[in-house]
Amino acid sequence: MECISIFDMLKIGVGPSSSHTLGPWRAGRRWIAELKKDNNFESVTSITVDLFGSLSLTGKGHATDIAVILGLCGYDPQTIDVSAISSIIDLITDSKELKFNNEFAVPFDPATQIIFNREFKDFHPNGMTFHATLKDNQKISSSFYSIGGGFVVKEERKRKEKKLEAFEYFPLPIQKATDLLAYCTDKKKKVSEIVLENERSLLNDQEIDERIAKVWDVMLESMYIGCHTEGTLPGGLNVRRRAFDTHKKLIGDTPYTSPKEWIEAIRNTEVKFRQILKWVSCFALAVNEVNASLGRVVTAPTNGSAGVIPAVMMYYMVIENHDANFDDVKQFMLVAGEIGSLFKKGATISAAMGGCQAEIGVSSAMAAGALTELMGGTPEQVLMASEIAMEHHLGLTCDPIGGLVQVPCIERNAMGAIKAINACEMALDTDAANAKVPLDKVIETMWETALDMNTKYKETSEGGLAIKVSLSDC
C-alpha cells in the first residue's frame, strides 16, 4: 500500500525520459544527500558510476549519462536553464572535471567513469551504482533503481508497518479503483473532490493551487515551444519537428504574443471538424519534440508519455469549453493524478518493466478519466473511460529506434491523446453499470501482460522497430 500524491505522478523535469533521465538525475542528487548524511561527502576524491540493464542498453539515446552528470553537479531538473545543458556537459568533457554538488572539483572523465553494463540487476531493469573513493582510500558504493515516472528507490524496502503507516496518512486511503468509487458513492462526491481531500492532508489549498498552476504552466509552455520551434531533433535519426509546420497551417495569421494569448488565438480560429484531430495531435507532438530535445516537460506519468495529458486538457480548453479556466485544469489534474497512482500501485509505469503500455497506455487512461469528469461524467464513467483507454493499449511494446525517445514514441503520444478522447466519448454514451471490465481488472491484466512480455520489448532496443530500422538507415 502506498500513499501517492498527484504531485508524485505529475513531476516537472527534463527530457527525454523519466526513468532513464529524470530518475538517474534524481538518484545522483540522492546519493549526494546520502554521502552528506554519513559525513563522507567532503572526503570524496573520485567517482565512478555503473549503469545496468535498460539504463545501459538505451542510456545513450535517453541521455542517461548526461543526467547522471547533472545530478552529480547538484543541478535541479525543475529549475536548471535547459539551454545551458550542452555547454555544461562540454566543459566537463573537455576539462575532465566536475564540480561535485557545485561545491568542489573532482576529476571526472565521462568516457571512462560512466560505465555501461549490459547485464540486468535482479531487483529492477533500471539499476545504477555510484562508487566513491575517499581521502583515506576507502571505497564506498550505493545502488539505486529508477522505477518509472522519475521515482527512485533503494533495494532495501521499508518494513511493512512503515508502509502501512504512510498509506494511512491519507484520510481516505485508496489502493484500488473500487476503494475510490466507494468513497465517491458514500460521500456523494466527484473523483476530484475525493482526491482533493487527500491532498489537503499534505498541503493547504493555496499550496495545492500553486503547484497545479506550475504544472500546467510547464505543460502549456512545452506545447507552445514545440509549436514554435522548427528544425531537426538531435540524436542522429534526423527526425524533422512536425508540430511547427502543422501548427503554422492551423493557426494561420491569428496574432498572439504569449502562451496564454495563444489559447485565446486558437479559440478564435475557426476549427473545422477534420482539424480537431490535427490540433490534438499537434499539441501532443509539440510536447514530445521538446522532450526529445532535453527540454522541460511534466512527467505525466512519464517523460515518454508527457504529451498526452496536456494535449487532452488543451483540447477541452480550445474545442469543448472556451470558458474553461484554472478550476477546470485543477479538476483535470486531480483526477488524472489519481488514475495514474492506481496503475502505479497495481501494475507499473515503467516501460522497462511493462513496455509502452505502462507509459502511453497509462497516460491515455489518466487523460480519459480526467476528461470524462470535466465533461460531466459520473465517477463510474470516469473509471470506465480509463479502463477503455488502457484496454486498447494492452501489450504495447517499447522499442525505440536507436534508443531515442523519438520513433515511435512521439507519434504514440498523439495516438494516446486521440484514444483518450474517444474513450471518454464512449464512456459518456454508456451506462457504466453495464461495464464488463472493471478498471481494477484491466490494471491486473496490464501487470500480467507486463510479466509475460519478452524483455527485448521493454525499452532495450533489442526487438521490434528498434532492430528493423537503424541509425545508419536514417
mmCIF file of N, CA and C in Angstrom, residues 140-258:
data_model
loop_
_atom_site.group_PDB
_atom_site.id
_atom_site.type_symbol
_atom_site.label_atom_id
_atom_site.label_comp_id
_atom_site.label_asym_id
_atom_site.label_seq_id
_atom_site.Cartn_x
_atom_site.Cartn_y
_atom_site.Cartn_z
ATOM 1 N N ILE A 140 33.517 3.260 -1.199
ATOM 2 C CA ILE A 140 32.127 3.054 -0.808
ATOM 3 C C ILE A 140 31.249 3.091 -2.051
ATOM 4 N N SER A 141 30.069 2.490 -1.966
ATOM 5 C CA SER A 141 29.155 2.483 -3.114
ATOM 6 C C SER A 141 27.715 2.458 -2.629
ATOM 7 N N SER A 142 26.821 2.848 -3.523
ATOM 8 C CA SER A 142 25.396 2.861 -3.207
ATOM 9 C C SER A 142 24.604 2.657 -4.493
ATOM 10 N N SER A 143 23.607 1.777 -4.433
ATOM 11 C CA SER A 143 22.815 1.449 -5.619
ATOM 12 C C SER A 143 21.408 2.022 -5.529
ATOM 13 N N PHE A 144 20.902 2.436 -6.678
ATOM 14 C CA PHE A 144 19.556 2.977 -6.784
ATOM 15 C C PHE A 144 18.877 2.351 -7.997
ATOM 16 N N TYR A 145 17.537 2.444 -8.007
ATOM 17 C CA TYR A 145 16.767 1.901 -9.113
ATOM 18 C C TYR A 145 15.733 2.930 -9.551
ATOM 19 N N SER A 146 15.716 3.201 -10.853
ATOM 20 C CA SER A 146 14.763 4.150 -11.417
ATOM 21 C C SER A 146 13.564 3.356 -11.909
ATOM 22 N N ILE A 147 12.445 3.434 -11.187
ATOM 23 C CA ILE A 147 11.332 2.514 -11.417
ATOM 24 C C ILE A 147 10.207 3.112 -12.265
ATOM 25 N N GLY A 148 10.479 4.236 -12.922
ATOM 26 C CA GLY A 148 9.495 4.834 -13.816
ATOM 27 C C GLY A 148 8.909 6.112 -13.261
ATOM 28 N N GLY A 149 8.625 7.060 -14.144
ATOM 29 C CA GLY A 149 7.992 8.301 -13.726
ATOM 30 C C GLY A 149 8.865 9.182 -12.860
ATOM 31 N N GLY A 150 10.176 8.943 -12.876
ATOM 32 C CA GLY A 150 11.081 9.723 -12.047
ATOM 33 C C GLY A 150 11.199 9.208 -10.620
ATOM 34 N N PHE A 151 10.473 8.136 -10.290
ATOM 35 C CA PHE A 151 10.578 7.538 -8.956
ATOM 36 C C PHE A 151 11.909 6.794 -8.830
ATOM 37 N N VAL A 152 12.592 6.985 -7.711
ATOM 38 C CA VAL A 152 13.870 6.323 -7.449
ATOM 39 C C VAL A 152 13.792 5.638 -6.096
ATOM 40 N N VAL A 153 14.222 4.369 -6.044
ATOM 41 C CA VAL A 153 14.177 3.628 -4.781
ATOM 42 C C VAL A 153 15.500 2.910 -4.546
ATOM 43 N N LYS A 154 15.698 2.541 -3.287
ATOM 44 C CA LYS A 154 16.790 1.645 -2.908
ATOM 45 C C LYS A 154 16.227 0.229 -2.891
ATOM 46 N N GLU A 155 17.097 -0.745 -2.971
ATOM 47 C CA GLU A 155 16.620 -2.131 -2.962
ATOM 48 C C GLU A 155 16.029 -2.501 -1.613
ATOM 49 N N GLU A 156 16.595 -1.939 -0.566
ATOM 50 C CA GLU A 156 16.089 -2.245 0.764
ATOM 51 C C GLU A 156 14.729 -1.588 0.940
ATOM 52 N N ARG A 157 13.705 -2.389 1.163
ATOM 53 C CA ARG A 157 12.365 -1.870 1.344
ATOM 54 C C ARG A 157 12.115 -1.532 2.811
ATOM 55 N N LYS A 158 11.273 -0.542 3.044
ATOM 56 C CA LYS A 158 10.879 -0.226 4.405
ATOM 57 C C LYS A 158 10.017 -1.360 4.947
ATOM 58 N N ARG A 159 10.012 -1.477 6.234
ATOM 59 C CA ARG A 159 9.201 -2.506 6.855
ATOM 60 C C ARG A 159 7.722 -2.287 6.536
ATOM 61 N N LYS A 160 6.965 -3.381 6.510
ATOM 62 C CA LYS A 160 5.554 -3.306 6.148
ATOM 63 C C LYS A 160 4.800 -2.328 7.037
ATOM 64 N N GLU A 161 5.139 -2.317 8.340
ATOM 65 C CA GLU A 161 4.451 -1.423 9.262
ATOM 66 C C GLU A 161 4.646 0.035 8.858
ATOM 67 N N LYS A 162 5.852 0.379 8.414
ATOM 68 C CA LYS A 162 6.148 1.744 7.996
ATOM 69 C C LYS A 162 5.314 2.110 6.772
ATOM 70 N N LYS A 163 5.214 1.169 5.827
ATOM 71 C CA LYS A 163 4.469 1.423 4.607
ATOM 72 C C LYS A 163 2.981 1.618 4.912
ATOM 73 N N LEU A 164 2.442 0.787 5.814
ATOM 74 C CA LEU A 164 1.051 0.922 6.189
ATOM 75 C C LEU A 164 0.801 2.251 6.877
ATOM 76 N N GLU A 165 1.750 2.655 7.724
ATOM 77 C CA GLU A 165 1.628 3.934 8.420
ATOM 78 C C GLU A 165 1.590 5.083 7.425
ATOM 79 N N ALA A 166 2.460 5.025 6.411
ATOM 80 C CA ALA A 166 2.492 6.065 5.388
ATOM 81 C C ALA A 166 1.195 6.069 4.584
ATOM 82 N N PHE A 167 0.704 4.874 4.259
ATOM 83 C CA PHE A 167 -0.514 4.764 3.474
ATOM 84 C C PHE A 167 -1.695 5.390 4.216
ATOM 85 N N GLU A 168 -1.776 5.156 5.521
ATOM 86 C CA GLU A 168 -2.889 5.644 6.306
ATOM 87 C C GLU A 168 -2.779 7.143 6.596
ATOM 88 N N TYR A 169 -1.715 7.765 6.098
ATOM 89 C CA TYR A 169 -1.575 9.201 6.271
ATOM 90 C C TYR A 169 -2.681 9.939 5.535
ATOM 91 N N PHE A 170 -3.145 9.384 4.425
ATOM 92 C CA PHE A 170 -4.276 9.954 3.712
ATOM 93 C C PHE A 170 -5.549 9.665 4.506
ATOM 94 N N PRO A 171 -6.430 10.648 4.663
ATOM 95 C CA PRO A 171 -7.683 10.387 5.373
ATOM 96 C C PRO A 171 -8.581 9.393 4.650
ATOM 97 N N LEU A 172 -8.428 9.329 3.324
ATOM 98 C CA LEU A 172 -9.221 8.391 2.521
ATOM 99 C C LEU A 172 -8.262 7.494 1.728
ATOM 100 N N PRO A 173 -7.690 6.487 2.392
ATOM 101 C CA PRO A 173 -6.694 5.643 1.710
ATOM 102 C C PRO A 173 -7.296 4.883 0.536
ATOM 103 N N ILE A 174 -6.580 4.909 -0.581
ATOM 104 C CA ILE A 174 -7.063 4.286 -1.820
ATOM 105 C C ILE A 174 -5.982 3.374 -2.380
ATOM 106 N N GLN A 175 -6.308 2.125 -2.542
ATOM 107 C CA GLN A 175 -5.398 1.178 -3.166
ATOM 108 C C GLN A 175 -5.899 0.731 -4.537
ATOM 109 N N LYS A 176 -7.225 0.636 -4.661
ATOM 110 C CA LYS A 176 -7.816 0.166 -5.906
ATOM 111 C C LYS A 176 -8.933 1.106 -6.353
ATOM 112 N N ALA A 177 -9.352 0.921 -7.592
ATOM 113 C CA ALA A 177 -10.424 1.749 -8.134
ATOM 114 C C ALA A 177 -11.716 1.544 -7.350
ATOM 115 N N THR A 178 -11.934 0.339 -6.856
ATOM 116 C CA THR A 178 -13.139 0.079 -6.068
ATOM 117 C C THR A 178 -13.148 0.904 -4.782
ATOM 118 N N ASP A 179 -11.973 1.130 -4.185
ATOM 119 C CA ASP A 179 -11.890 1.985 -2.995
ATOM 120 C C ASP A 179 -12.309 3.408 -3.345
ATOM 121 N N LEU A 180 -11.777 3.906 -4.445
ATOM 122 C CA LEU A 180 -12.088 5.268 -4.887
ATOM 123 C C LEU A 180 -13.582 5.421 -5.152
ATOM 124 N N LEU A 181 -14.152 4.452 -5.846
ATOM 125 C CA LEU A 181 -15.571 4.523 -6.177
ATOM 126 C C LEU A 181 -16.444 4.439 -4.924
ATOM 127 N N ALA A 182 -16.013 3.649 -3.962
ATOM 128 C CA ALA A 182 -16.775 3.529 -2.717
ATOM 129 C C ALA A 182 -16.849 4.861 -1.982
ATOM 130 N N TYR A 183 -15.733 5.587 -1.945
ATOM 131 C CA TYR A 183 -15.735 6.910 -1.309
ATOM 132 C C TYR A 183 -16.656 7.866 -2.058
ATOM 133 N N CYS A 184 -16.588 7.829 -3.386
ATOM 134 C CA CYS A 184 -17.440 8.710 -4.190
ATOM 135 C C CYS A 184 -18.914 8.424 -3.919
ATOM 136 N N THR A 185 -19.263 7.153 -3.848
ATOM 137 C CA THR A 185 -20.653 6.757 -3.621
ATOM 138 C C THR A 185 -21.106 7.128 -2.215
ATOM 139 N N ASP A 186 -20.269 6.813 -1.236
ATOM 140 C CA ASP A 186 -20.626 7.060 0.167
ATOM 141 C C ASP A 186 -20.764 8.549 0.463
ATOM 142 N N LYS A 187 -19.845 9.358 -0.081
ATOM 143 C CA LYS A 187 -19.838 10.787 0.215
ATOM 144 C C LYS A 187 -20.577 11.618 -0.831
ATOM 145 N N LYS A 188 -21.047 10.921 -1.893
ATOM 146 C CA LYS A 188 -21.739 11.613 -2.989
ATOM 147 C C LYS A 188 -20.881 12.746 -3.553
ATOM 148 N N LYS A 189 -19.634 12.404 -3.838
ATOM 149 C CA LYS A 189 -18.686 13.382 -4.355
ATOM 150 C C LYS A 189 -18.054 12.886 -5.654
ATOM 151 N N LYS A 190 -17.496 13.847 -6.400
ATOM 152 C CA LYS A 190 -16.759 13.515 -7.620
ATOM 153 C C LYS A 190 -15.404 12.910 -7.257
ATOM 154 N N VAL A 191 -14.775 12.288 -8.227
ATOM 155 C CA VAL A 191 -13.427 11.746 -8.016
ATOM 156 C C VAL A 191 -12.481 12.857 -7.597
ATOM 157 N N SER A 192 -12.532 13.987 -8.277
ATOM 158 C CA SER A 192 -11.622 15.097 -7.971
ATOM 159 C C SER A 192 -11.789 15.588 -6.539
ATOM 160 N N GLU A 193 -13.011 15.560 -6.031
ATOM 161 C CA GLU A 193 -13.266 16.034 -4.670
ATOM 162 C C GLU A 193 -12.689 15.080 -3.631
ATOM 163 N N ILE A 194 -12.754 13.790 -3.902
ATOM 164 C CA ILE A 194 -12.147 12.794 -3.007
ATOM 165 C C ILE A 194 -10.632 12.959 -2.998
ATOM 166 N N VAL A 195 -10.057 13.118 -4.177
ATOM 167 C CA VAL A 195 -8.604 13.272 -4.292
ATOM 168 C C VAL A 195 -8.150 14.545 -3.580
ATOM 169 N N LEU A 196 -8.915 15.607 -3.715
ATOM 170 C CA LEU A 196 -8.557 16.870 -3.081
ATOM 171 C C LEU A 196 -8.543 16.734 -1.556
ATOM 172 N N GLU A 197 -9.450 15.962 -1.001
ATOM 173 C CA GLU A 197 -9.453 15.737 0.445
ATOM 174 C C GLU A 197 -8.121 15.116 0.888
ATOM 175 N N ASN A 198 -7.635 14.164 0.118
ATOM 176 C CA ASN A 198 -6.364 13.527 0.453
ATOM 177 C C ASN A 198 -5.192 14.497 0.306
ATOM 178 N N GLU A 199 -5.205 15.266 -0.761
ATOM 179 C CA GLU A 199 -4.106 16.212 -0.988
ATOM 180 C C GLU A 199 -4.039 17.263 0.121
ATOM 181 N N ARG A 200 -5.189 17.590 0.691
ATOM 182 C CA ARG A 200 -5.232 18.583 1.776
ATOM 183 C C ARG A 200 -4.576 18.077 3.056
ATOM 184 N N SER A 201 -4.331 16.777 3.139
ATOM 185 C CA SER A 201 -3.608 16.250 4.298
ATOM 186 C C SER A 201 -2.107 16.459 4.153
ATOM 187 N N LEU A 202 -1.686 16.856 2.944
ATOM 188 C CA LEU A 202 -0.266 17.091 2.670
ATOM 189 C C LEU A 202 0.044 18.581 2.500
ATOM 190 N N LEU A 203 -0.874 19.315 1.882
ATOM 191 C CA LEU A 203 -0.654 20.727 1.564
ATOM 192 C C LEU A 203 -1.935 21.513 1.831
ATOM 193 N N ASN A 204 -1.806 22.829 2.031
ATOM 194 C CA ASN A 204 -3.004 23.651 2.149
ATOM 195 C C ASN A 204 -3.509 24.016 0.756
ATOM 196 N N ASP A 205 -4.693 24.605 0.698
ATOM 197 C CA ASP A 205 -5.325 24.881 -0.593
ATOM 198 C C ASP A 205 -4.480 25.792 -1.477
ATOM 199 N N GLN A 206 -3.855 26.782 -0.885
ATOM 200 C CA GLN A 206 -3.023 27.691 -1.677
ATOM 201 C C GLN A 206 -1.830 26.953 -2.277
ATOM 202 N N GLU A 207 -1.197 26.085 -1.489
ATOM 203 C CA GLU A 207 -0.048 25.326 -1.986
ATOM 204 C C GLU A 207 -0.457 24.375 -3.095
ATOM 205 N N ILE A 208 -1.616 23.741 -2.929
ATOM 206 C CA ILE A 208 -2.111 22.829 -3.967
ATOM 207 C C ILE A 208 -2.342 23.592 -5.269
ATOM 208 N N ASP A 209 -3.016 24.740 -5.150
ATOM 209 C CA ASP A 209 -3.299 25.534 -6.349
ATOM 210 C C ASP A 209 -2.014 26.019 -7.014
ATOM 211 N N GLU A 210 -1.058 26.452 -6.217
ATOM 212 C CA GLU A 210 0.205 26.951 -6.773
ATOM 213 C C GLU A 210 0.953 25.852 -7.517
ATOM 214 N N ARG A 211 0.957 24.659 -6.938
ATOM 215 C CA ARG A 211 1.694 23.563 -7.580
ATOM 216 C C ARG A 211 0.997 23.076 -8.847
ATOM 217 N N ILE A 212 -0.330 23.012 -8.817
ATOM 218 C CA ILE A 212 -1.050 22.628 -10.038
ATOM 219 C C ILE A 212 -0.859 23.686 -11.111
ATOM 220 N N ALA A 213 -0.882 24.953 -10.707
ATOM 221 C CA ALA A 213 -0.668 26.036 -11.677
ATOM 222 C C ALA A 213 0.705 25.933 -12.314
ATOM 223 N N LYS A 214 1.707 25.587 -11.527
ATOM 224 C CA LYS A 214 3.061 25.445 -12.059
ATOM 225 C C LYS A 214 3.142 24.269 -13.029
ATOM 226 N N VAL A 215 2.502 23.167 -12.664
ATOM 227 C CA VAL A 215 2.464 22.005 -13.557
ATOM 228 C C VAL A 215 1.833 22.385 -14.893
ATOM 229 N N TRP A 216 0.697 23.080 -14.847
ATOM 230 C CA TRP A 216 0.028 23.470 -16.081
ATOM 231 C C TRP A 216 0.856 24.475 -16.873
ATOM 232 N N ASP A 217 1.502 25.396 -16.184
ATOM 233 C CA ASP A 217 2.343 26.377 -16.877
ATOM 234 C C ASP A 217 3.439 25.691 -17.683
ATOM 235 N N VAL A 218 4.062 24.657 -17.084
ATOM 236 C CA VAL A 218 5.121 23.928 -17.788
ATOM 237 C C VAL A 218 4.532 23.145 -18.957
ATOM 238 N N MET A 219 3.377 22.529 -18.750
ATOM 239 C CA MET A 219 2.725 21.814 -19.851
ATOM 240 C C MET A 219 2.408 22.765 -20.997
ATOM 241 N N LEU A 220 1.810 23.911 -20.663
ATOM 242 C CA LEU A 220 1.447 24.887 -21.688
ATOM 243 C C LEU A 220 2.685 25.417 -22.400
ATOM 244 N N GLU A 221 3.721 25.700 -21.629
ATOM 245 C CA GLU A 221 4.950 26.211 -22.223
ATOM 246 C C GLU A 221 5.582 25.190 -23.163
ATOM 247 N N SER A 222 5.553 23.912 -22.789
ATOM 248 C CA SER A 222 6.146 22.885 -23.652
ATOM 249 C C SER A 222 5.360 22.756 -24.948
ATOM 250 N N MET A 223 4.036 22.885 -24.890
ATOM 251 C CA MET A 223 3.239 22.875 -26.121
ATOM 252 C C MET A 223 3.565 24.093 -26.981
ATOM 253 N N TYR A 224 3.672 25.231 -26.324
ATOM 254 C CA TYR A 224 3.947 26.485 -27.039
ATOM 255 C C TYR A 224 5.322 26.444 -27.710
ATOM 256 N N ILE A 225 6.328 26.040 -26.951
ATOM 257 C CA ILE A 225 7.689 25.965 -27.502
ATOM 258 C C ILE A 225 7.747 24.975 -28.663
ATOM 259 N N GLY A 226 7.121 23.816 -28.473
ATOM 260 C CA GLY A 226 7.139 22.804 -29.527
ATOM 261 C C GLY A 226 6.469 23.266 -30.800
ATOM 262 N N CYS A 227 5.398 24.038 -30.671
ATOM 263 C CA CYS A 227 4.674 24.528 -31.848
ATOM 264 C C CYS A 227 5.384 25.682 -32.544
ATOM 265 N N HIS A 228 6.383 26.261 -31.866
ATOM 266 C CA HIS A 228 7.079 27.415 -32.431
ATOM 267 C C HIS A 228 8.570 27.157 -32.657
ATOM 268 N N THR A 229 8.963 25.893 -32.677
ATOM 269 C CA THR A 229 10.362 25.540 -32.920
ATOM 270 C C THR A 229 10.442 24.605 -34.117
ATOM 271 N N GLU A 230 11.201 25.006 -35.120
ATOM 272 C CA GLU A 230 11.360 24.144 -36.288
ATOM 273 C C GLU A 230 12.768 23.580 -36.339
ATOM 274 N N GLY A 231 12.968 22.632 -37.253
ATOM 275 C CA GLY A 231 14.292 22.037 -37.384
ATOM 276 C C GLY A 231 14.256 20.531 -37.212
ATOM 277 N N THR A 232 15.425 19.976 -36.864
ATOM 278 C CA THR A 232 15.594 18.533 -36.731
ATOM 279 C C THR A 232 15.959 18.184 -35.292
ATOM 280 N N LEU A 233 15.396 17.109 -34.789
ATOM 281 C CA LEU A 233 15.690 16.678 -33.423
ATOM 282 C C LEU A 233 17.095 16.104 -33.327
ATOM 283 N N PRO A 234 17.765 16.252 -32.190
ATOM 284 C CA PRO A 234 19.124 15.711 -32.023
ATOM 285 C C PRO A 234 19.110 14.196 -31.885
ATOM 286 N N GLY A 235 20.257 13.572 -32.093
ATOM 287 C CA GLY A 235 20.389 12.147 -31.824
ATOM 288 C C GLY A 235 20.795 11.282 -32.999
ATOM 289 N N GLY A 236 20.658 11.785 -34.224
ATOM 290 C CA GLY A 236 21.121 11.010 -35.366
ATOM 291 C C GLY A 236 20.027 10.387 -36.211
ATOM 292 N N LEU A 237 18.767 10.399 -35.753
ATOM 293 C CA LEU A 237 17.682 9.851 -36.558
ATOM 294 C C LEU A 237 17.199 10.838 -37.619
ATOM 295 N N ASN A 238 17.621 12.090 -37.473
ATOM 296 C CA ASN A 238 17.223 13.144 -38.413
ATOM 297 C C ASN A 238 15.707 13.299 -38.508
ATOM 298 N N VAL A 239 15.060 13.235 -37.345
ATOM 299 C CA VAL A 239 13.610 13.396 -37.292
ATOM 300 C C VAL A 239 13.270 14.878 -37.359
ATOM 301 N N ARG A 240 12.499 15.259 -38.359
ATOM 302 C CA ARG A 240 12.096 16.655 -38.501
ATOM 303 C C ARG A 240 10.958 16.953 -37.534
ATOM 304 N N ARG A 241 11.041 18.082 -36.864
ATOM 305 C CA ARG A 241 9.948 18.524 -35.995
ATOM 306 C C ARG A 241 8.708 18.788 -36.859
ATOM 307 N N ARG A 242 7.599 18.184 -36.478
ATOM 308 C CA ARG A 242 6.379 18.322 -37.279
ATOM 309 C C ARG A 242 5.368 19.294 -36.687
ATOM 310 N N ALA A 243 5.427 19.506 -35.370
ATOM 311 C CA ALA A 243 4.439 20.373 -34.730
ATOM 312 C C ALA A 243 4.475 21.782 -35.318
ATOM 313 N N PHE A 244 5.668 22.277 -35.641
ATOM 314 C CA PHE A 244 5.811 23.629 -36.176
ATOM 315 C C PHE A 244 5.015 23.802 -37.468
ATOM 316 N N ASP A 245 5.213 22.890 -38.406
ATOM 317 C CA ASP A 245 4.540 23.010 -39.708
ATOM 318 C C ASP A 245 3.032 22.839 -39.561
ATOM 319 N N THR A 246 2.626 21.849 -38.760
ATOM 320 C CA THR A 246 1.192 21.613 -38.573
ATOM 321 C C THR A 246 0.534 22.822 -37.923
ATOM 322 N N HIS A 247 1.191 23.346 -36.884
ATOM 323 C CA HIS A 247 0.640 24.494 -36.167
ATOM 324 C C HIS A 247 0.522 25.717 -37.077
ATOM 325 N N LYS A 248 1.527 25.942 -37.895
ATOM 326 C CA LYS A 248 1.531 27.107 -38.790
ATOM 327 C C LYS A 248 0.354 27.057 -39.752
ATOM 328 N N LYS A 249 0.048 25.877 -40.237
ATOM 329 C CA LYS A 249 -1.086 25.721 -41.154
ATOM 330 C C LYS A 249 -2.416 25.942 -40.431
ATOM 331 N N LEU A 250 -2.484 25.489 -39.182
ATOM 332 C CA LEU A 250 -3.736 25.573 -38.433
ATOM 333 C C LEU A 250 -4.015 26.974 -37.892
ATOM 334 N N ILE A 251 -2.997 27.647 -37.388
ATOM 335 C CA ILE A 251 -3.202 28.934 -36.715
ATOM 336 C C ILE A 251 -3.353 30.091 -37.696
ATOM 337 N N GLY A 252 -2.759 29.933 -38.873
ATOM 338 C CA GLY A 252 -2.865 30.995 -39.871
ATOM 339 C C GLY A 252 -2.201 32.279 -39.414
ATOM 340 N N ASP A 253 -2.889 33.399 -39.595
ATOM 341 C CA ASP A 253 -2.320 34.709 -39.268
ATOM 342 C C ASP A 253 -2.878 35.288 -37.966
ATOM 343 N N THR A 254 -3.517 34.455 -37.161
ATOM 344 C CA THR A 254 -4.090 34.930 -35.903
ATOM 345 C C THR A 254 -2.975 35.447 -34.989
ATOM 346 N N PRO A 255 -3.084 36.698 -34.491
ATOM 347 C CA PRO A 255 -1.988 37.270 -33.693
ATOM 348 C C PRO A 255 -2.027 36.852 -32.219
ATOM 349 N N TYR A 256 -0.848 36.761 -31.587
ATOM 350 C CA TYR A 256 -0.699 36.477 -30.159
ATOM 351 C C TYR A 256 0.771 36.675 -29.812
ATOM 352 N N THR A 257 1.051 36.865 -28.514
ATOM 353 C CA THR A 257 2.449 37.101 -28.112
ATOM 354 C C THR A 257 2.891 36.266 -26.920
ATOM 355 N N SER A 258 2.002 35.431 -26.368
ATOM 356 C CA SER A 258 2.353 34.636 -25.196
ATOM 357 C C SER A 258 1.530 33.352 -25.190
#
